[in-house]
Coordinates of C-alpha atoms and ligand atoms in Angstrom, one line a residue:
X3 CA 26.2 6.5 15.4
X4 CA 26.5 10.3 15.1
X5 CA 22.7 11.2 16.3
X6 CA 24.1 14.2 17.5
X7 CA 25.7 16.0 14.6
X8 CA 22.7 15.0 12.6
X9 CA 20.2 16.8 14.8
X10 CA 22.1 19.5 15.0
X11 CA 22.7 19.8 11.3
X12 CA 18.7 19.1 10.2
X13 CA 15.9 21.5 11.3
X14 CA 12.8 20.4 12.5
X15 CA 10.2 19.2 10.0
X16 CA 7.5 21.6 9.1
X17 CA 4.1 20.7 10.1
X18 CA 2.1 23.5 8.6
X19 CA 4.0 22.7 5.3
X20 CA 3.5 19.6 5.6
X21 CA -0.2 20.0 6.2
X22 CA -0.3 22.2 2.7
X23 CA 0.9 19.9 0.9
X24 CA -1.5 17.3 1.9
X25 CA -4.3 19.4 1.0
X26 CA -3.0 20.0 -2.1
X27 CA -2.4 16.2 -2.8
X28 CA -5.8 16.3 -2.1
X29 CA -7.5 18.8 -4.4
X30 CA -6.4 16.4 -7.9
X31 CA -9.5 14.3 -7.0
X32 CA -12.3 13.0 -9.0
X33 CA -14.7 12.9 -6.2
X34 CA -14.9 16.0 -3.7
X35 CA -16.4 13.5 -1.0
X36 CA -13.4 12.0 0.0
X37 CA -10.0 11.8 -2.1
X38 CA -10.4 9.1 -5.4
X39 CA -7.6 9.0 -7.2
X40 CA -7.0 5.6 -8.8
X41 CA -4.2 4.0 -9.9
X42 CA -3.0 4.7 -13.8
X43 CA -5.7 7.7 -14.1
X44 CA -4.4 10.9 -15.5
X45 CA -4.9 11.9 -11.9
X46 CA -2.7 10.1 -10.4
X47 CA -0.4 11.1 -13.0
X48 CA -1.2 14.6 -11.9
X49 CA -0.2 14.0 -8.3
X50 CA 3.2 12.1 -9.7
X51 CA 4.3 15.7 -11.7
X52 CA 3.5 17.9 -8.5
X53 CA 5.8 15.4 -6.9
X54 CA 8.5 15.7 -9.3
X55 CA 8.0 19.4 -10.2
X56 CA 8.4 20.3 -6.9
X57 CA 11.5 18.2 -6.2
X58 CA 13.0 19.2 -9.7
X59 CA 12.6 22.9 -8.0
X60 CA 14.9 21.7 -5.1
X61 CA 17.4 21.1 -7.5
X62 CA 17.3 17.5 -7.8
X63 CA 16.9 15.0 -10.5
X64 CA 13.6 13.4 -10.8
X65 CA 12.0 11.2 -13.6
X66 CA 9.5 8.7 -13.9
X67 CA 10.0 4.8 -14.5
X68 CA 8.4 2.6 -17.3
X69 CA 6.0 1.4 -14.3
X70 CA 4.9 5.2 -13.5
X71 CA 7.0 5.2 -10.3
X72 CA 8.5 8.9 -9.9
X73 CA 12.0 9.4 -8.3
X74 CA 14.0 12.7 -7.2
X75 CA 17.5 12.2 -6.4
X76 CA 19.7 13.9 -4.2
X77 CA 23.3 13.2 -4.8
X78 CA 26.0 11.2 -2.3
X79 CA 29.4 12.6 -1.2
X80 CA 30.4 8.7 -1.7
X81 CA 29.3 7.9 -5.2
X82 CA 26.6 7.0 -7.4
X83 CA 25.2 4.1 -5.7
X84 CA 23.6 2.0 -3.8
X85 CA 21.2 4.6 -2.4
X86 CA 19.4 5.1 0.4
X87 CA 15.9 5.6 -0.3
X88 CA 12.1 6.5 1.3
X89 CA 8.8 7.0 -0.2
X90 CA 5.1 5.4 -0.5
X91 CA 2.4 5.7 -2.9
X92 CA 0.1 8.9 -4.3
X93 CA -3.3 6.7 -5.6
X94 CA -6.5 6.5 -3.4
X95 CA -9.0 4.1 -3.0
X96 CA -12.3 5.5 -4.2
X97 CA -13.7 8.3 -1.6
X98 CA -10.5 8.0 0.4
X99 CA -8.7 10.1 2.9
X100 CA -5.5 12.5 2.2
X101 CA -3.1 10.7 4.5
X102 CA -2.7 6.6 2.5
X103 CA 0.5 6.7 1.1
X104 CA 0.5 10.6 0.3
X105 CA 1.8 10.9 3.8
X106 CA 4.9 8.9 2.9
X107 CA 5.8 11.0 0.1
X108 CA 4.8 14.3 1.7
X109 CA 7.5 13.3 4.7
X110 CA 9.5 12.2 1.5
X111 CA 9.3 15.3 0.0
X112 CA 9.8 17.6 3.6
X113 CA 13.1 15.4 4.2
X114 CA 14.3 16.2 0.6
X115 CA 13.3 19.7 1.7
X116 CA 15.3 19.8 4.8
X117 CA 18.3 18.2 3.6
X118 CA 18.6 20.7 0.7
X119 CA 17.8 24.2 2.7
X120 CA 20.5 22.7 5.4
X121 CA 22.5 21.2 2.7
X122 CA 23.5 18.5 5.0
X123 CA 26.1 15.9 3.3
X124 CA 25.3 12.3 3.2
X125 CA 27.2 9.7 1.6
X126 CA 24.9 8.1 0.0
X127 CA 22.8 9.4 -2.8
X128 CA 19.4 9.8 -1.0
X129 CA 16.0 8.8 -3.2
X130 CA 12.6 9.8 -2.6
X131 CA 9.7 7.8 -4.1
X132 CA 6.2 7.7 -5.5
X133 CA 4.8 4.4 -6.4
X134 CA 2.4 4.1 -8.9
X135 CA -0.9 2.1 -8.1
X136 CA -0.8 0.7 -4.7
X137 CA -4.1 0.7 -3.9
X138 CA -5.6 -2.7 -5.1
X139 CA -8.8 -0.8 -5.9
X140 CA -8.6 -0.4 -9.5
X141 CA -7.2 -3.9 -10.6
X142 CA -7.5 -5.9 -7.1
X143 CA -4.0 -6.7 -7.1
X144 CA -2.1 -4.4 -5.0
X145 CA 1.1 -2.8 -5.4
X146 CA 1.8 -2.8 -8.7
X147 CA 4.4 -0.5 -9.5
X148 CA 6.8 -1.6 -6.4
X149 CA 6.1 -5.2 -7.7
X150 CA 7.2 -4.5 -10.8
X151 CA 10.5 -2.5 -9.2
X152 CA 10.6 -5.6 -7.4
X153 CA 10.9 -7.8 -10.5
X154 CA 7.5 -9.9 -9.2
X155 CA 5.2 -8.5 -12.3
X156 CA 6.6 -8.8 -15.8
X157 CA 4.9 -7.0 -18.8
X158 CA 3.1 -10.5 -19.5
X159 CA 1.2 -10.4 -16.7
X160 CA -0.6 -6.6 -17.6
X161 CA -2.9 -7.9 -20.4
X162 CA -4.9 -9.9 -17.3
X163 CA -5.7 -7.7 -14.7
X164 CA -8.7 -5.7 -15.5
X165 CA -10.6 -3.2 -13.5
X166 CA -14.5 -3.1 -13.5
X167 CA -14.8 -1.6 -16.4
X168 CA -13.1 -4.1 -18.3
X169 CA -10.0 -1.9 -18.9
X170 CA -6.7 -3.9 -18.3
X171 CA -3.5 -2.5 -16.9
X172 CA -2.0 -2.9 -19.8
X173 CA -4.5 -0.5 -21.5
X174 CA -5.1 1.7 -18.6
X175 CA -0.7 2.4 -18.2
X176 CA -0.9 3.1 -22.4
X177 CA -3.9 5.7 -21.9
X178 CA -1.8 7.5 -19.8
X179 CA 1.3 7.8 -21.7
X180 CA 3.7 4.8 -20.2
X181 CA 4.5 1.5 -22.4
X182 CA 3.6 -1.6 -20.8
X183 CA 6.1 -3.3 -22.7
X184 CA 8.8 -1.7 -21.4
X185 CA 7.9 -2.0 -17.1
X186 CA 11.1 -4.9 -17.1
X187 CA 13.1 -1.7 -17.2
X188 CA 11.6 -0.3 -14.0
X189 CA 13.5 -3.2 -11.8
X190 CA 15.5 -2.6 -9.2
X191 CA 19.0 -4.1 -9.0
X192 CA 19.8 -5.0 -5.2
X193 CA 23.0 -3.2 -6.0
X194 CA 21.7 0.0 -6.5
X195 CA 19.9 0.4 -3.1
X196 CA 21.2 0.2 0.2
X197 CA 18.6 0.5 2.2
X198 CA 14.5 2.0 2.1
X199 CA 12.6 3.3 4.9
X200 CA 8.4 4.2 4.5
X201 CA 6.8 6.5 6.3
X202 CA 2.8 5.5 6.5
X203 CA -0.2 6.5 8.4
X204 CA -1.1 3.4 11.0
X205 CA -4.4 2.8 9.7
X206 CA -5.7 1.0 12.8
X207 CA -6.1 2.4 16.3
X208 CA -3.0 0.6 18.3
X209 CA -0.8 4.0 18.7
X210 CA -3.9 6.1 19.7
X211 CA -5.1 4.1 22.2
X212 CA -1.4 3.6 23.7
X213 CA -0.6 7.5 23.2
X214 CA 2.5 6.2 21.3
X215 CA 3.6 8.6 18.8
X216 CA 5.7 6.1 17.1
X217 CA 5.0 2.6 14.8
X218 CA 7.8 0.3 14.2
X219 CA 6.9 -2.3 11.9
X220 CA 8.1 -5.7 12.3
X221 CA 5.5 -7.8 9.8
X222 CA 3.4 -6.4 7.2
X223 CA -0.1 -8.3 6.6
X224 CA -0.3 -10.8 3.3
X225 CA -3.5 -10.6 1.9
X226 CA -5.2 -13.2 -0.8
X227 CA -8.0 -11.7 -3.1
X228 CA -10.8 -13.4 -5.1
X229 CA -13.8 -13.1 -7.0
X230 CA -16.8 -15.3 -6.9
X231 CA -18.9 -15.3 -9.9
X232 CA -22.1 -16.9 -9.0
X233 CA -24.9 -17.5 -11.3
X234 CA -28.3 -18.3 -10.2
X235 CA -31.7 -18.0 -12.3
X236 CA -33.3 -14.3 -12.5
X237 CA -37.1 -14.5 -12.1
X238 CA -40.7 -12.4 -10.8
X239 CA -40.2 -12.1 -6.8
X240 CA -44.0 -12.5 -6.6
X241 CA -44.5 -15.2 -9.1
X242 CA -41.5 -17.6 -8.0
X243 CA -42.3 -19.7 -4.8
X244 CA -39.5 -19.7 -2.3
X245 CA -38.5 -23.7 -3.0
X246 CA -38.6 -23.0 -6.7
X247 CA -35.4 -20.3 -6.5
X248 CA -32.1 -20.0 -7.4
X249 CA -31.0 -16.8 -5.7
X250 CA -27.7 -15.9 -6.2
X251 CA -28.2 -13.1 -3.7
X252 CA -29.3 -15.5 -0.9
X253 CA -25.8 -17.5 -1.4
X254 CA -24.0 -14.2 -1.5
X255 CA -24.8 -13.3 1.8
X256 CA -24.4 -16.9 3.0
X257 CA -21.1 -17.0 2.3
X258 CA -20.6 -13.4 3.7
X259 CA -21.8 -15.0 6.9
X260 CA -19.2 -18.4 6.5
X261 CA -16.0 -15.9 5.7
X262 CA -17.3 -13.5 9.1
X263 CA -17.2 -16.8 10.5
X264 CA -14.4 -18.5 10.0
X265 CA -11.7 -15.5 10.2
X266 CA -13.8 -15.2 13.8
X267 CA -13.1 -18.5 15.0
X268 CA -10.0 -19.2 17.2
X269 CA -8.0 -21.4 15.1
X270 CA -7.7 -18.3 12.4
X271 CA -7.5 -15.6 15.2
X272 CA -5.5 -13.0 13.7
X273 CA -7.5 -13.1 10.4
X274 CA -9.2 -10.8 8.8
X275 CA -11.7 -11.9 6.0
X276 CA -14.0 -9.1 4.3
X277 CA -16.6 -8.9 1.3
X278 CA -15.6 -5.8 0.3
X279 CA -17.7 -5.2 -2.8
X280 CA -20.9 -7.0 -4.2
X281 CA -22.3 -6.7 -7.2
X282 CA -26.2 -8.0 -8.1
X283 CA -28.0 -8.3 -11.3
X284 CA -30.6 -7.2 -12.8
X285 CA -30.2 -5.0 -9.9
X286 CA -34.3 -4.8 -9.9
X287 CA -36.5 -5.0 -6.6
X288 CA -39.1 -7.5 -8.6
X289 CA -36.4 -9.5 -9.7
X290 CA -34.7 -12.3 -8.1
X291 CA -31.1 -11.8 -8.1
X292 CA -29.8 -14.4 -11.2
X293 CA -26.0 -13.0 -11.0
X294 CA -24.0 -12.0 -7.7
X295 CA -20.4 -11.1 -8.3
X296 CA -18.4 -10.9 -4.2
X297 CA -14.9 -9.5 -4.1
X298 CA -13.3 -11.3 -1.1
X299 CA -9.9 -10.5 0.3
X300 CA -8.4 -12.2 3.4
X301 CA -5.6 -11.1 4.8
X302 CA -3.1 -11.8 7.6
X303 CA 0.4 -11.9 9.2
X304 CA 0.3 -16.0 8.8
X305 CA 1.1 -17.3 5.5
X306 CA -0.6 -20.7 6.4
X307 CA -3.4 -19.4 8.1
X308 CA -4.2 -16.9 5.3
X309 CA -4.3 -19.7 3.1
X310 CA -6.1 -22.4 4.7
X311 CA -8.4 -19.6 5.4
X312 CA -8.8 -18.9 1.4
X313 CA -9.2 -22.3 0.7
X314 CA -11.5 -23.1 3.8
X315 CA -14.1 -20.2 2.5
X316 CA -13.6 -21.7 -1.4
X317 CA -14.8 -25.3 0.0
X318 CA -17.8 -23.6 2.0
X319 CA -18.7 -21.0 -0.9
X320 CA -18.5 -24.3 -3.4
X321 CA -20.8 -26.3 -0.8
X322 CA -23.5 -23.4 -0.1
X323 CA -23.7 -23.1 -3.9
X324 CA -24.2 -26.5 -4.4
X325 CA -27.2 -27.0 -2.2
X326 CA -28.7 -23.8 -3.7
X327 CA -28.3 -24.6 -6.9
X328 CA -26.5 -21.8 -8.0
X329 CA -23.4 -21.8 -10.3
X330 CA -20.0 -20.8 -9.0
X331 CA -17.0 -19.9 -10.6
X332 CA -13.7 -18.7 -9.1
X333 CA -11.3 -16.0 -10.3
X334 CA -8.0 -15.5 -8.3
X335 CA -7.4 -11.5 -8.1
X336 CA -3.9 -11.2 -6.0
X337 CA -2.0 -13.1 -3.4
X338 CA 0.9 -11.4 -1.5
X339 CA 2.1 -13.4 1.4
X340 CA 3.2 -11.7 4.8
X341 CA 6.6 -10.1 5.0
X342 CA 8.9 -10.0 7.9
X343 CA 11.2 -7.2 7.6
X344 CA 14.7 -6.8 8.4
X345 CA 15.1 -7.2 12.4
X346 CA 18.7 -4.9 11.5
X347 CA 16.7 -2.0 10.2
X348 CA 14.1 -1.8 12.8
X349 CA 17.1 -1.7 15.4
X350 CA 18.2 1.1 13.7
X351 CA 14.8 3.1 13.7
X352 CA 14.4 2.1 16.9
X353 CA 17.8 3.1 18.1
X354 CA 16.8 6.6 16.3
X355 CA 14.1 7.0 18.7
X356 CA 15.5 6.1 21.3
X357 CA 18.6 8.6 21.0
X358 CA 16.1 11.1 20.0
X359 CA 13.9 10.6 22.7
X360 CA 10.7 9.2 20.6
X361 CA 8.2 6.9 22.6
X362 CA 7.9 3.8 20.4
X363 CA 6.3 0.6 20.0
X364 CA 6.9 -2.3 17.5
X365 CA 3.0 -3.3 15.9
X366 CA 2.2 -5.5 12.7
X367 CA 0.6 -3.7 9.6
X368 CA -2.6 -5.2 8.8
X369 CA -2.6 -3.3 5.4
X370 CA -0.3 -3.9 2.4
X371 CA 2.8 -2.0 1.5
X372 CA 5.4 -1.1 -1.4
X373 CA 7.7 -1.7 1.4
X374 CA 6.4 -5.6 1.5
X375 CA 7.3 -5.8 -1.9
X376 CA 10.5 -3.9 -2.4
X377 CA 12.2 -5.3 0.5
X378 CA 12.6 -8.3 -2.0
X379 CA 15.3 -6.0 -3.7
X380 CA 16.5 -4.0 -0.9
X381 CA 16.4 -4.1 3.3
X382 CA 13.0 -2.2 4.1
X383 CA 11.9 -0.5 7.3
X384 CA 8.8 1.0 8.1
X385 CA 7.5 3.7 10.1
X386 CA 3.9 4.3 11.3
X387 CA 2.4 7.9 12.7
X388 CA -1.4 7.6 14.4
X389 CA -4.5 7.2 12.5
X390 CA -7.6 9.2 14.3
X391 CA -9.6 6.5 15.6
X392 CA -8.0 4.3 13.5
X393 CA -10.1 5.4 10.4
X394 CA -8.6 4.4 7.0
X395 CA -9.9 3.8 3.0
X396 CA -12.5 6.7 4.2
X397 CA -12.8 10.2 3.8
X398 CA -12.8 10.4 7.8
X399 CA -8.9 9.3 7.9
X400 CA -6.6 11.5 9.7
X401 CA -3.1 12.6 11.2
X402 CA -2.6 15.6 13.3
X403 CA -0.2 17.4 11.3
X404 CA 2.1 17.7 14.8
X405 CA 2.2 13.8 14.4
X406 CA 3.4 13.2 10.9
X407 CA 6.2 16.1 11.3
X408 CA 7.3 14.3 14.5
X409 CA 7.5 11.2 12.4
X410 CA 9.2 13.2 9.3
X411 CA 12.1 14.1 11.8
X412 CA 12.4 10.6 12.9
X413 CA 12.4 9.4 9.1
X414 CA 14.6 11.8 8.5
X415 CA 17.3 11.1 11.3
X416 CA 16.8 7.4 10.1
X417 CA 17.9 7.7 6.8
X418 CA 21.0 9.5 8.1
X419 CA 21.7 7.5 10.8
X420 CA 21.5 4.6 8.0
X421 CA 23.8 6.7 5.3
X422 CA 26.3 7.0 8.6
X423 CA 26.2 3.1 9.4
X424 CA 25.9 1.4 6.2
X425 CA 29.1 3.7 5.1
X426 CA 31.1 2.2 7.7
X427 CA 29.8 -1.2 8.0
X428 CA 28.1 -3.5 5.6
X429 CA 23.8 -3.6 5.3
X430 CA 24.7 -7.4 6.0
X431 CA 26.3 -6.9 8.9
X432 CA 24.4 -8.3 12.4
X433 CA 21.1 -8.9 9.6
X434 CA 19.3 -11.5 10.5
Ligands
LIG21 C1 -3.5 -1.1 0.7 O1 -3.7 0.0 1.1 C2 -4.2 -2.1 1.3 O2 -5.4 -2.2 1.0 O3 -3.7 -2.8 2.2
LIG22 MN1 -1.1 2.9 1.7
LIG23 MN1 -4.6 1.9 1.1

């Protein structure tokens, strides 16, 4: 691998640029608490042009899929195709930090950056890319525009998702100028892409605590999402004895209690099982909850234990119902299972590091990924940078801007090092 002609062809990454640009990700907000930017909002569609106009003022080629995902291209000395390609998402959770995703694309757009002002040649073309919608927060499926890319979410399937509001994707993409119709056109064919690497923030506290400036990812989290609708009888808190209630609140937070429970006992350790939003009507402090509405997600790196954990807390949530008299029904939000990625790839971003002189470690993503769901098309790798006490979804999240740059050069190094391999051998090659 020639490590040593590309550092001393690229510069160093720029943190202070790197650091404006994240604050000016962060000023197309709704909320000035926090970063909330949700997916399909003119927003986000804001943050998608700023990454597009500033690429297309590179001199590259950008445009913007049927699914919302933006693109910049910078061309290959080999050809057209397949590419090599890095990027994450630009949408927020509500009152988020500045770093989910917008890290990704702002060491996306600083590679672009670097390999223009150096004009260093590559063989392959080299993509950067900004998902649309990652954040399950708006339609409690996550990832939808690398799952359509991915071919795993076909225009069918955009009528049924709805946010709170009772908007569907479907309506929401139209309202901001894309045609749900046409997201079959935003595939990706396996033979256009040679290889992907993300750069994302770790959002846990295992690189902190180790004073490891580096994340290798080797699994990424599945995660299985639900609703519970129950439906007990609203009535006068003073004038309704305790035996004589149906208190959909009361069952609510009993089933809280089972799902703290049972992703706490040892035959689920690794999972992690959160009510993450809960919604009570009338909402009145005289009135007796009649209607609770929970929004579960479970997630972990064990297909079989996420599962059995889903249907474990669906059996107990049935049963607690049951003896409370209280009405349950069950609506199925998302369920991505866990991904391993490529052991080839993470060789060759750990090799990066290791002729570079990067402190590593290899950890498992907890959170959810486009990389979980593109890696279906194309070989994915993924690189993680510290979180500040392991803060993330909150407007507390943060990345010393001296630790994303130092994980801009390594992405950057990566993709080269990949162009340089995967031009002399094939991506198949020693994959396993
Ligand atoms: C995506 O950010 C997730 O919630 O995992
Ligand atoms: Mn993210
Ligand atoms: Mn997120």
């Amino acid at each position: 691998m020639s490590l040593d002609t590309v550092d001393v062809a690229l510069p160093r990454a720029d943190a202070s640029r790197l650091a404006d640009l994240l604050a000016k990700f962060a000023e197309i907000s709704e909320s000035t608490d926090g970063v909330t930017r949700l997916a399909y909002t003119p927003l986000e569609r804001a943050a998608h042009r700023m990454f597009t106009d500033q690429l297309s003022a590179l001199g590259l080629r950008t445009w913007t899929d049927a699914a919302g995902n933006s693109y910049a291209e910078r061309p290959g000395d080999a050809g057209p195709a397949p590419a090599v390609g890095t990027g994450s998402h630009l949408d927020s959770v509500p009152r988020a930090g500045r770093f989910d995703g917008i890290a990704g694309v702002a060491a996306a757009m600083e590679v672009a950056r670097l390999l223009v002002e150096a004009d260093v040649r590559h063989a392959h073309p080299i993509r950067f890319v900004a998902f649309a919608g990652e954040e399950g927060a708006r339609f409690g499926q996550a990832c939808t525009g690398s799952r359509i890319a991915a071919g795993l979410l076909s225009s069918s399937d955009l009528a049924d998702l709805r946010d709170v509001h009772g908007v569907s994707l479907a309506e929401a993409m139209r309202a901001v100028g894309l045609d749900p119709s046409r997201v079959e056109e935003a595939r990706w064919r396996a033979d256009d892409w040679a290889a992907f690497v993300e750069l994302h923030i770790e959002q846990g506290g295992v690189l902190e605590a180790q004073g490891v400036p580096i994340g290798i990812v080797d699994l990424i989290s599945g995660s299985t999402r639900f609703r519970l609708d129950l439906h007990g009888r609203a009535s006068h808190t003073g004038g309704t004895p305790m035996h004589q209630r149906a208190d959909a609140m009361t069952a609510a937070a009993e089933i809280t209690l089972l799902a703290e429970s049972i992703a706490t006992d040892p035959r689920h350790h690794g999972t992690r099982a959160t009510v993450g939003r809960l919604e009570l009507e009338p909402g009145s402090i005289t009135t007796i909850p009649g209607e609770a509405r929970l929004y579960v997600d479970i997630r972990d790196v064990d297909s079989d234990r996420q599962r059995s954990t889903a249907t474990e807390l669906i059996h107990g949530a049935r049963a607690i119902c049951e003896r409370r008299g209280v009405g349950l029904d069950i609506e199925l939000l998302g369920d991505a299972s866990p991904v391993v990625l490529p052991i080839w790839l993470r060789r060759r971003i750990a090799e990066t590091c290791t002729a570079t002189g990067t402190a590593y470690r290899v950890l498992p993503s907890g959170a959810s990924h486009d990389s979980q769901m593109i890696n279906k098309v194309v070989p994915a790798g993924m690189i993680f940078v510290p979180s500040r006490a392991g803060l993330s979804h909150v407007p507390e999240e943060w990345t010393s801007s001296a630790d994303l740059a130092a994980g801009t050069d390594l992405l950057a190094r990566s993709l080269l090092a990949l162009d340089h391999e995967l031009t002399t051998t094939s991506s198949a090659e020693g994959a396993c």
